[in-house]
Amino acid sequence: NAGVTQTPKFRVLKTGQSMTLLCAQDMNHEYMYWYRQDPGMGLRLIHYSVGEGTTAKGEVPDGYNVSRLKKQNFLLGLESAAPSQTSVYFCASRSSPGTGDEQYFGPGTRLTVT
Amino acid sequence: AQSVAQPEDQVNVAEGNPLTVKCTYSVSGNPYLFWYVQYPNRGLQFLLKYITGDNLVKGSYGFEAEFNKSQTSFHLKKPSALVSDSALYFCAVRDPLTGGSYIPTFGRGTSLIVHP
């Protein structure tokens, strides 16, 4: 199993450009999450999904959109990138609810917006 | 509401000495508690968790953590630190009584530096 993979690993955008980050998991997990990590801020939840076709806002959703058309994929979109979105983005997944299962994290995408 | 605090931004320890990384939490009921480790330029990796049962939990790489309900703490420990343990450590809490979204709350992270 590859676990959780993220594409791309690095990206540089200019202000106003758009892009989509792809997260894929091969563990048949129901729940998927998008976080951003900034120095001194820890992990902040952007959006999450509790199943195929469902999404919900997290702590810092503004400027981002997500889609979960297939159970194994969770896409994070930036419609008009801003320098404040320079960050490292992590995707995570976990299995069905009602358990104490831990999250599995991808390797991250380092995004710079100039 | 659930919350977690890691009171130390950085912990320094000499190789071979015991290490402790502190974590305190706040939840309405009985917590699910987790420790994760992040090595440079990598994603978070699960170390150990407390769900129920024995208060002393053993995890990967020789780490352990002690759940203390009266002090609402879940400190990460290791008897003998290695230089390779140097990394960023995150504590997380989840309140199993909160809705159906099962979103954990993460601490801000503690940088562990083990000196040779």
XYZ file of N, CA and C in Angstrom:
690
model
N 0.827 -1.207 0.000
C 0.000 0.000 0.000
C 0.863 1.259 0.000
N 0.455 2.239 -0.824
C 1.185 3.498 -0.861
C 0.794 4.392 0.299
N -0.384 4.149 0.916
C -0.840 5.000 2.010
C -1.508 6.242 1.460
N -1.046 7.400 1.920
C -1.572 8.680 1.471
C -0.520 9.365 0.614
N -0.893 9.715 -0.602
C 0.030 10.405 -1.495
C -0.526 11.779 -1.848
N 0.374 12.708 -2.115
C -0.009 14.067 -2.477
C 0.724 14.501 -3.731
N 0.021 15.214 -4.585
C 0.587 15.742 -5.821
C 0.181 17.194 -5.970
N 1.086 18.127 -6.307
C 2.534 17.939 -6.432
C 3.234 18.042 -5.089
N 4.530 17.887 -5.074
C 5.320 18.045 -3.844
C 5.701 19.504 -3.614
N 5.928 20.230 -4.690
C 6.298 21.638 -4.612
C 5.560 22.393 -5.708
N 5.274 23.670 -5.411
C 4.662 24.499 -6.446
C 4.883 25.962 -6.100
N 5.176 26.747 -7.121
C 5.276 28.198 -6.962
C 4.203 28.826 -7.840
N 3.392 29.665 -7.250
C 2.318 30.345 -7.966
C 2.517 31.848 -7.881
N 1.967 32.535 -8.856
C 1.893 33.983 -8.764
C 0.523 34.365 -8.216
N 0.471 35.493 -7.534
C -0.796 35.960 -6.974
C -1.868 35.978 -8.052
N -3.024 35.414 -7.720
C -4.139 35.386 -8.646
C -4.261 34.112 -9.450
N -3.199 33.307 -9.496
C -3.265 32.044 -10.228
C -4.057 31.023 -9.433
N -4.491 29.995 -10.131
C -5.248 28.931 -9.480
C -4.491 27.621 -9.592
N -4.819 26.697 -8.697
C -4.230 25.363 -8.764
C -5.058 24.393 -7.946
N -4.823 23.115 -8.200
C -5.491 22.055 -7.455
C -4.456 21.109 -6.893
N -4.577 20.822 -5.600
C -3.739 19.831 -4.945
C -4.540 18.525 -4.856
N -3.862 17.430 -5.195
C -4.530 16.141 -5.186
C -4.032 15.288 -4.031
N -4.967 14.703 -3.312
C -4.648 13.733 -2.270
C -5.308 12.410 -2.627
N -4.557 11.336 -2.529
C -5.101 10.019 -2.808
C -4.710 9.049 -1.695
N -5.668 8.191 -1.302
C -5.378 7.162 -0.296
C -5.910 5.816 -0.796
N -5.154 4.772 -0.470
C -5.515 3.437 -0.940
C -5.902 2.512 0.212
N -6.368 3.088 1.317
C -6.701 2.319 2.507
C -8.209 2.208 2.717
N -8.990 2.669 1.746
C -10.447 2.622 1.824
C -10.989 3.402 3.025
N -10.294 4.488 3.383
C -10.720 5.287 4.521
C -11.902 6.166 4.169
N -12.787 6.352 5.156
C -13.952 7.207 4.944
C -13.605 8.679 5.072
N -12.833 8.996 6.093
C -12.579 10.402 6.427
C -11.283 10.886 5.805
N -11.360 12.096 5.244
C -10.157 12.720 4.716
C -10.130 14.181 5.126
N -8.910 14.715 5.253
C -8.711 16.054 5.808
C -7.638 16.802 5.010
N -7.795 18.108 4.957
C -6.744 18.986 4.443
C -6.334 19.955 5.553
N -5.023 20.006 5.831
C -4.460 20.907 6.822
C -3.425 21.812 6.151
N -3.193 22.954 6.785
C -2.032 23.739 6.445
C -1.162 23.881 7.697
N 0.147 23.920 7.462
C 1.091 24.039 8.567
C 1.957 25.257 8.343
N 1.920 26.155 9.300
C 2.716 27.375 9.255
C 3.554 27.450 10.531
N 4.736 28.045 10.456
C 5.613 28.117 11.630
C 4.901 28.722 12.837
N 4.987 28.021 13.970
C 4.398 28.520 15.209
C 2.892 28.387 15.302
N 2.268 27.877 14.237
C 0.797 27.787 14.219
C 0.309 26.348 14.331
N 1.200 25.406 14.278
C 0.766 24.019 14.319
C 0.006 23.650 13.056
N -0.915 22.715 13.179
C -1.742 22.284 12.061
C -3.103 22.945 12.159
N -3.576 23.503 11.076
C -4.904 24.095 11.050
C -5.735 23.414 9.968
N -6.931 23.021 10.339
C -7.810 22.275 9.441
C -8.487 23.222 8.456
N -8.370 22.900 7.172
C -8.969 23.742 6.131
C -10.371 23.238 5.794
N -10.438 22.013 5.318
C -11.697 21.339 4.995
C -11.532 19.857 5.318
N -12.661 19.186 5.441
C -12.606 17.759 5.650
C -13.807 17.093 4.972
N -13.745 15.767 4.910
C -14.813 15.003 4.271
C -15.062 13.734 5.076
N -16.324 13.435 5.304
C -16.667 12.227 6.070
C -17.139 11.104 5.152
N -17.037 11.308 3.851
C -17.390 10.257 2.919
C -17.472 10.802 1.508
N -17.528 9.878 0.564
C -17.614 10.269 -0.843
C -18.799 11.203 -1.059
N -18.537 12.312 -1.767
C -19.590 13.261 -2.088
C -19.904 14.269 -1.002
N -19.209 14.191 0.137
C -19.456 15.127 1.237
C -18.214 15.925 1.557
N -18.388 17.197 1.901
C -17.283 18.025 2.366
C -17.810 18.974 3.436
N -16.907 19.495 4.254
C -17.295 20.431 5.303
C -16.131 21.365 5.594
N -16.462 22.548 6.122
C -15.435 23.536 6.429
C -14.756 23.236 7.745
N -13.472 23.550 7.769
C -12.716 23.437 8.996
C -12.484 24.794 9.629
N -11.337 24.947 10.216
C -11.005 26.167 10.962
C -10.683 27.346 10.059
N -10.004 27.090 8.925
C -9.543 28.166 8.044
C -9.922 27.884 6.587
N -11.205 27.890 6.227
C -11.631 27.482 4.894
C -11.575 28.565 3.816
N -11.466 29.835 4.223
C -11.576 30.926 3.251
C -10.455 30.876 2.216
N -10.864 31.002 0.940
C -9.894 30.995 -0.153
C -9.626 29.612 -0.714
N -10.270 28.602 -0.153
C -10.074 27.215 -0.586
C -11.417 26.560 -0.915
N -11.389 25.630 -1.872
C -12.545 24.783 -2.113
C -12.066 23.341 -2.233
N -12.961 22.401 -1.989
C -12.594 20.989 -2.008
C -13.669 20.184 -2.724
N -13.266 19.010 -3.154
C -14.228 18.073 -3.732
C -13.791 16.649 -3.425
N -14.785 15.778 -3.240
C -14.530 14.358 -2.960
C -15.477 13.548 -3.840
N -15.160 13.519 -5.114
C -16.003 12.805 -6.071
C -15.800 11.295 -5.983
N -14.602 10.886 -5.627
C -14.306 9.473 -5.430
C -13.813 9.274 -4.000
N -14.100 8.154 -3.437
C -13.755 7.894 -2.041
C -12.255 8.021 -1.800
N -11.446 7.616 -2.756
C -10.012 7.592 -2.530
C -9.328 8.932 -2.780
N -10.033 9.911 -3.341
C -9.407 11.176 -3.695
C -10.063 12.353 -2.998
N -9.224 13.304 -2.602
C -9.724 14.530 -1.964
C -8.921 15.678 -2.554
N -9.593 16.560 -3.290
C -8.922 17.638 -3.995
C -9.086 18.955 -3.256
N -8.003 19.712 -3.200
C -8.019 21.047 -2.595
C -7.707 22.065 -3.677
N -8.608 23.034 -3.869
C -8.427 24.035 -4.896
C -8.211 25.427 -4.338
N -7.328 26.156 -5.014
C -7.130 27.569 -4.723
C -7.548 28.307 -5.985
N -8.615 29.072 -5.909
C -9.148 29.732 -7.106
C -8.330 30.946 -7.501
N -7.875 31.705 -6.516
C -7.089 32.907 -6.774
C -6.061 33.032 -5.652
N -4.885 32.499 -5.899
C -3.887 32.380 -4.842
C -3.441 33.743 -4.313
N -3.185 33.775 -3.001
C -2.697 34.973 -2.324
C -1.430 34.621 -1.559
N -0.542 35.589 -1.346
C 0.690 35.311 -0.590
C 0.418 34.692 0.783
N -0.729 35.006 1.405
C -1.072 34.443 2.713
C -1.314 32.933 2.649
N -1.437 32.408 1.449
C -1.639 30.963 1.287
C -0.320 30.215 1.094
N 0.779 30.930 1.179
C 2.083 30.272 1.208
C 2.157 29.430 2.467
N 2.366 28.130 2.295
C 2.303 27.225 3.429
C 2.714 25.830 2.974
N 2.738 24.925 3.937
C 2.876 23.509 3.616
C 1.516 22.858 3.875
N 1.022 22.149 2.886
C -0.310 21.558 2.957
C -0.199 20.048 3.144
N -0.938 19.549 4.119
C -0.952 18.117 4.395
C -2.354 17.564 4.262
N -2.421 16.415 3.653
C -3.656 15.657 3.582
C -3.552 14.504 4.575
N -4.687 14.116 5.135
C -4.704 12.989 6.061
C -5.983 12.192 5.853
N -5.961 10.947 6.278
C -7.161 10.119 6.209
C -7.245 9.254 7.449
N -8.456 8.788 7.747
C -8.633 7.805 8.812
C -9.852 6.967 8.484
N -9.961 5.866 9.185
C -11.000 4.902 8.825
C -12.350 5.293 9.424
N -13.252 4.353 9.487
C -14.644 4.629 9.807
C -14.827 5.242 11.189
N -15.935 5.924 11.375
C -16.208 6.535 12.671
C -16.480 5.489 13.741
N -16.486 5.934 14.976
C -16.779 5.042 16.080
C -15.574 4.273 16.571
N -14.403 4.639 16.065
C -13.189 3.959 16.508
C -12.189 4.985 17.007
N -11.140 4.510 17.615
C -10.082 5.407 18.064
C -8.923 5.455 17.098
N -9.202 5.206 15.828
C -8.121 5.132 14.856
C -7.393 6.451 14.675
N -6.105 6.322 14.441
C -5.265 7.486 14.201
C -5.394 7.934 12.753
N -4.874 9.131 12.467
C -4.830 9.638 11.107
C -3.535 9.218 10.433
N -3.628 9.075 9.121
C -2.463 8.808 8.290
C -2.238 10.036 7.412
N -1.009 10.534 7.419
C -0.702 11.773 6.727
C 0.098 11.526 5.449
N -0.130 12.408 4.468
C 0.682 12.415 3.273
C 1.986 13.163 3.527
N 2.874 13.186 2.521
C 4.193 13.802 2.690
C 4.182 15.318 2.608
N 3.077 15.912 2.166
C 2.986 17.363 2.132
C 3.239 17.966 0.765
N 2.660 19.149 0.557
C 2.913 19.968 -0.632
C 3.365 21.340 -0.161
N 4.546 21.735 -0.596
C 5.065 23.054 -0.216
C 4.690 24.052 -1.292
N 3.844 25.001 -0.938
C 3.328 25.994 -1.886
C 3.852 27.381 -1.535
N 4.383 28.042 -2.541
C 4.826 29.427 -2.391
C 4.042 30.292 -3.361
N 3.453 31.356 -2.831
C 2.714 32.300 -3.669
C 3.445 33.635 -3.658
N 3.867 34.071 -4.834
C 4.659 35.311 -4.910
C 3.812 36.480 -5.391
N -16.281 21.669 24.097
C -15.152 21.986 23.219
C -13.914 21.225 23.696
N -13.053 20.926 22.773
C -11.826 20.220 23.091
C -10.628 21.110 22.798
N -9.599 20.974 23.578
C -8.381 21.736 23.335
C -7.183 20.963 23.860
N -6.017 21.323 23.366
C -4.786 20.685 23.797
C -3.690 21.728 23.843
N -2.804 21.606 24.801
C -1.709 22.560 24.952
C -0.386 21.826 25.078
N 0.593 22.323 24.370
C 1.971 21.854 24.514
C 2.751 23.063 25.017
N 3.056 23.092 26.307
C 3.577 24.313 26.920
C 4.997 24.688 26.524
N 5.721 23.759 25.938
C 7.118 24.025 25.561
C 7.258 24.043 24.046
N 7.811 25.150 23.530
C 8.079 25.197 22.097
C 9.262 24.303 21.734
N 10.201 24.183 22.659
C 11.416 23.422 22.383
C 11.871 22.713 23.650
N 12.349 21.500 23.468
C 12.929 20.726 24.558
C 14.319 20.283 24.119
N 15.288 20.541 24.959
C 16.664 20.127 24.684
C 17.083 19.051 25.675
N 17.704 18.004 25.169
C 18.135 16.928 26.037
C 19.418 16.313 25.465
N 20.255 15.828 26.338
C 21.486 15.175 25.894
C 21.207 13.722 25.535
N 21.907 13.234 24.533
C 21.747 11.834 24.127
C 22.002 10.916 25.306
N 21.134 9.925 25.473
C 21.267 8.985 26.565
C 20.452 9.356 27.796
N 20.065 10.609 27.880
C 19.240 11.055 29.005
C 17.760 10.801 28.722
N 16.957 10.707 29.776
C 15.516 10.562 29.552
C 14.915 11.865 29.025
N 13.851 11.719 28.249
C 13.190 12.900 27.713
C 11.706 12.877 28.044
N 11.148 14.075 28.183
C 9.714 14.244 28.386
C 9.238 15.404 27.542
N 8.172 15.182 26.799
C 7.501 16.240 26.038
C 6.090 16.341 26.597
N 5.727 17.541 27.052
C 4.494 17.693 27.818
C 3.281 18.006 26.945
N 2.132 17.519 27.420
C 0.859 17.767 26.743
C -0.249 17.768 27.794
N -1.087 18.793 27.766
C -2.277 18.802 28.595
C -3.489 19.017 27.697
N -4.634 18.573 28.152
C -5.810 18.588 27.295
C -7.037 19.040 28.072
N -8.091 19.336 27.321
C -9.380 19.652 27.916
C -10.475 19.106 27.003
N -11.315 18.242 27.559
C -12.473 17.700 26.832
C -13.631 17.562 27.805
N -14.804 17.338 27.250
C -15.993 17.206 28.100
C -16.029 15.861 28.791
N -15.661 14.816 28.081
C -15.756 13.470 28.629
C -14.397 12.803 28.684
N -14.360 11.548 28.337
C -13.098 10.813 28.317
C -12.414 11.011 26.963
N -11.143 11.366 26.974
C -10.491 11.745 25.723
C -9.887 10.566 24.969
N -9.758 10.751 23.665
C -8.856 9.951 22.854
C -7.621 10.839 22.641
N -6.443 10.324 22.964
C -5.222 11.112 22.913
C -4.198 10.459 21.994
N -3.475 11.290 21.262
C -2.533 10.804 20.255
C -1.234 11.607 20.320
N -0.143 10.937 19.977
C 1.121 11.605 19.718
C 1.567 11.262 18.303
N 2.033 12.324 17.610
C 2.591 12.172 16.281
C 3.979 12.798 16.254
N 4.817 12.311 15.340
C 6.151 12.875 15.153
C 6.304 13.330 13.713
N 6.992 14.443 13.532
C 7.251 14.957 12.187
C 8.748 15.204 12.026
N 9.365 14.449 11.140
C 10.764 14.675 10.807
C 10.835 15.738 9.719
N 11.976 16.398 9.567
C 12.079 17.509 8.598
C 11.614 17.119 7.203
N 10.795 17.986 6.639
C 10.297 17.818 5.262
C 9.494 16.530 5.076
N 8.845 16.070 6.124
C 8.021 14.868 6.037
C 6.644 15.150 6.621
N 5.704 14.235 6.363
C 4.400 14.322 6.989
C 4.441 13.788 8.415
N 3.339 13.957 9.123
C 3.266 13.456 10.490
C 3.140 11.935 10.483
N 3.786 11.327 11.471
C 3.696 9.878 11.632
C 3.126 9.574 13.013
N 2.233 8.628 13.078
C 1.624 8.218 14.333
C 2.645 7.525 15.225
N 2.667 7.910 16.518
C 3.553 7.273 17.501
C 2.792 6.351 18.440
N 1.754 6.881 19.061
C 0.998 6.085 20.028
C -0.322 6.792 20.339
N -1.196 6.059 21.013
C -2.495 6.626 21.367
C -3.008 6.019 22.661
N -3.854 6.784 23.334
C -4.607 6.291 24.483
C -6.080 6.390 24.134
N -6.741 5.249 24.238
C -8.184 5.224 24.028
C -8.875 4.843 25.326
N -8.425 3.750 25.928
C -8.958 3.293 27.192
C -7.992 2.276 27.762
N -8.172 1.907 29.030
C -7.341 0.851 29.600
C -6.150 1.368 30.363
N -5.032 0.670 30.243
C -3.814 0.977 30.980
C -3.373 2.412 30.728
N -3.054 3.115 31.811
C -2.670 4.519 31.667
C -1.319 4.700 30.998
N -0.474 3.696 31.018
C 0.837 3.773 30.379
C 0.733 3.108 29.008
N 0.981 3.900 27.992
C 0.852 3.419 26.622
C 2.234 3.362 25.982
N 2.525 2.255 25.346
C 3.810 2.118 24.650
C 3.595 2.239 23.152
N 4.562 2.890 22.485
C 4.420 3.115 21.062
C 5.687 2.788 20.293
N 5.795 3.426 19.143
C 6.910 3.172 18.245
C 8.199 3.808 18.765
N 9.338 3.234 18.305
C 10.671 3.794 18.551
C 11.012 3.931 20.022
N 10.396 3.129 20.891
C 10.716 3.155 22.317
C 10.015 4.242 23.109
N 9.108 4.973 22.478
C 8.368 6.014 23.176
C 7.210 5.427 23.975
N 6.848 6.139 25.024
C 5.688 5.789 25.820
C 5.047 7.070 26.317
N 3.811 6.975 26.750
C 3.110 8.139 27.276
C 2.217 7.698 28.415
N 2.056 8.582 29.375
C 1.246 8.273 30.540
C 0.025 9.168 30.585
N -1.129 8.552 30.590
C -2.396 9.268 30.707
C -2.662 9.524 32.187
N -2.856 10.797 32.541
C -3.148 11.166 33.920
C -4.443 11.974 33.918
N -5.513 11.321 34.319
C -6.822 11.970 34.222
C -6.957 13.135 35.203
N -6.402 12.974 36.385
C -6.555 14.029 37.391
C -5.805 15.298 37.001
N -4.682 15.135 36.312
C -3.907 16.286 35.865
C -4.199 16.641 34.412
N -5.104 15.932 33.791
C -5.452 16.105 32.368
C -4.199 16.235 31.517
N -3.311 15.269 31.687
C -2.052 15.317 30.947
C -1.804 14.007 30.219
N -0.966 14.098 29.207
C -0.583 12.930 28.405
C 0.836 13.181 27.914
N 1.793 13.121 28.835
C 3.186 13.446 28.515
C 3.871 12.305 27.788
N 4.652 12.657 26.793
C 5.424 11.686 26.012
C 6.792 11.505 26.658
N 7.234 10.259 26.768
C 8.493 9.987 27.444
C 9.300 8.943 26.689
N 10.609 8.990 26.951
C 11.509 7.956 26.453
C 12.656 7.848 27.434
N 13.036 6.645 27.857
C 14.054 6.486 28.900
C 15.444 6.976 28.481
N 15.784 6.831 27.208
C 17.118 7.179 26.751
C 17.023 7.796 25.351
N 17.290 9.086 25.265
C 17.103 9.796 23.989
C 18.223 9.485 22.994
N 17.849 9.489 21.726
C 18.794 9.336 20.626
C 18.823 10.615 19.795
N 19.957 10.895 19.178
C 20.037 12.062 18.298
C 18.969 11.986 17.209
N 18.704 10.771 16.755
C 17.713 10.578 15.691
C 16.278 10.841 16.144
N 16.076 11.042 17.454
C 14.737 11.402 17.954
C 14.431 12.881 17.733
N 15.428 13.650 17.346
C 15.230 15.080 17.097
C 14.195 15.281 16.001
N 13.111 15.957 16.343
C 11.990 16.122 15.424
C 10.969 17.039 16.086
N 9.871 17.239 15.380
C 8.742 18.021 15.902
C 7.672 17.044 16.366
N 7.178 17.221 17.573
C 6.212 16.306 18.160
C 4.889 17.020 18.404
N 3.823 16.356 17.977
C 2.484 16.917 18.120
C 1.615 16.014 18.982
N 0.930 16.642 19.931
C -0.090 15.974 20.711
C -1.447 16.314 20.106
N -2.383 15.381 20.123
C -3.721 15.628 19.585
C -4.762 14.993 20.492
N -5.921 15.618 20.557
C -7.010 15.096 21.385
C -8.281 15.049 20.563
N -9.079 14.070 20.852
C -10.390 13.985 20.216
C -11.394 13.572 21.277
N -12.496 14.290 21.314
C -13.573 13.976 22.237
C -14.561 13.064 21.519
N -14.648 11.785 21.915
C -15.517 10.854 21.194
C -16.992 11.195 21.293
N -17.345 12.130 22.160
C -18.751 12.499 22.299
C -19.156 13.620 21.345
N -18.201 14.219 20.650
C -18.525 15.376 19.800
C -18.986 14.927 18.426
N -20.215 15.015 18.155
C -20.827 14.850 16.847
C -20.312 13.682 16.043
N -20.376 13.818 14.755
C -19.945 12.731 13.898
C -18.727 13.048 13.077
N -18.158 14.201 13.305
C -17.085 14.608 12.404
C -15.720 14.097 12.822
N -15.578 13.773 14.080
C -14.347 13.163 14.566
C -13.102 13.922 14.149
N -13.093 15.183 14.449
C -11.946 16.022 14.132
C -11.078 16.164 15.363
N -9.831 15.742 15.279
C -8.950 15.953 16.423
C -8.438 17.391 16.462
N -8.076 17.828 17.641
C -7.420 19.120 17.808
C -5.953 18.865 18.093
N -5.097 19.531 17.342
C -3.656 19.358 17.485
C -3.052 20.483 18.310
N -2.037 20.135 19.091
C -1.231 21.157 19.735
C -0.339 21.844 18.710
N 0.376 22.877 19.161
C 1.202 23.649 18.234
C 2.532 22.976 17.936
N 2.825 21.913 18.655
C 4.054 21.185 18.382
C 5.186 21.596 19.319
N 6.041 20.622 19.636
C 7.231 20.845 20.447
C 8.429 20.320 19.676
N 9.408 21.173 19.492
C 10.630 20.766 18.810
C 11.568 20.106 19.814
N 11.868 18.842 19.578
C 12.797 18.107 20.439
C 14.173 18.106 19.790
N 15.161 18.576 20.535
C 16.534 18.581 20.048
C 17.366 17.732 20.991
N 17.952 16.681 20.453
C 18.808 15.795 21.237
C 20.250 16.062 20.842
N 21.031 16.485 21.817
C 22.426 16.842 21.575
C 23.339 15.634 21.764
N 24.323 15.462 20.867
C 25.247 14.321 21.003
C 26.070 14.401 22.283
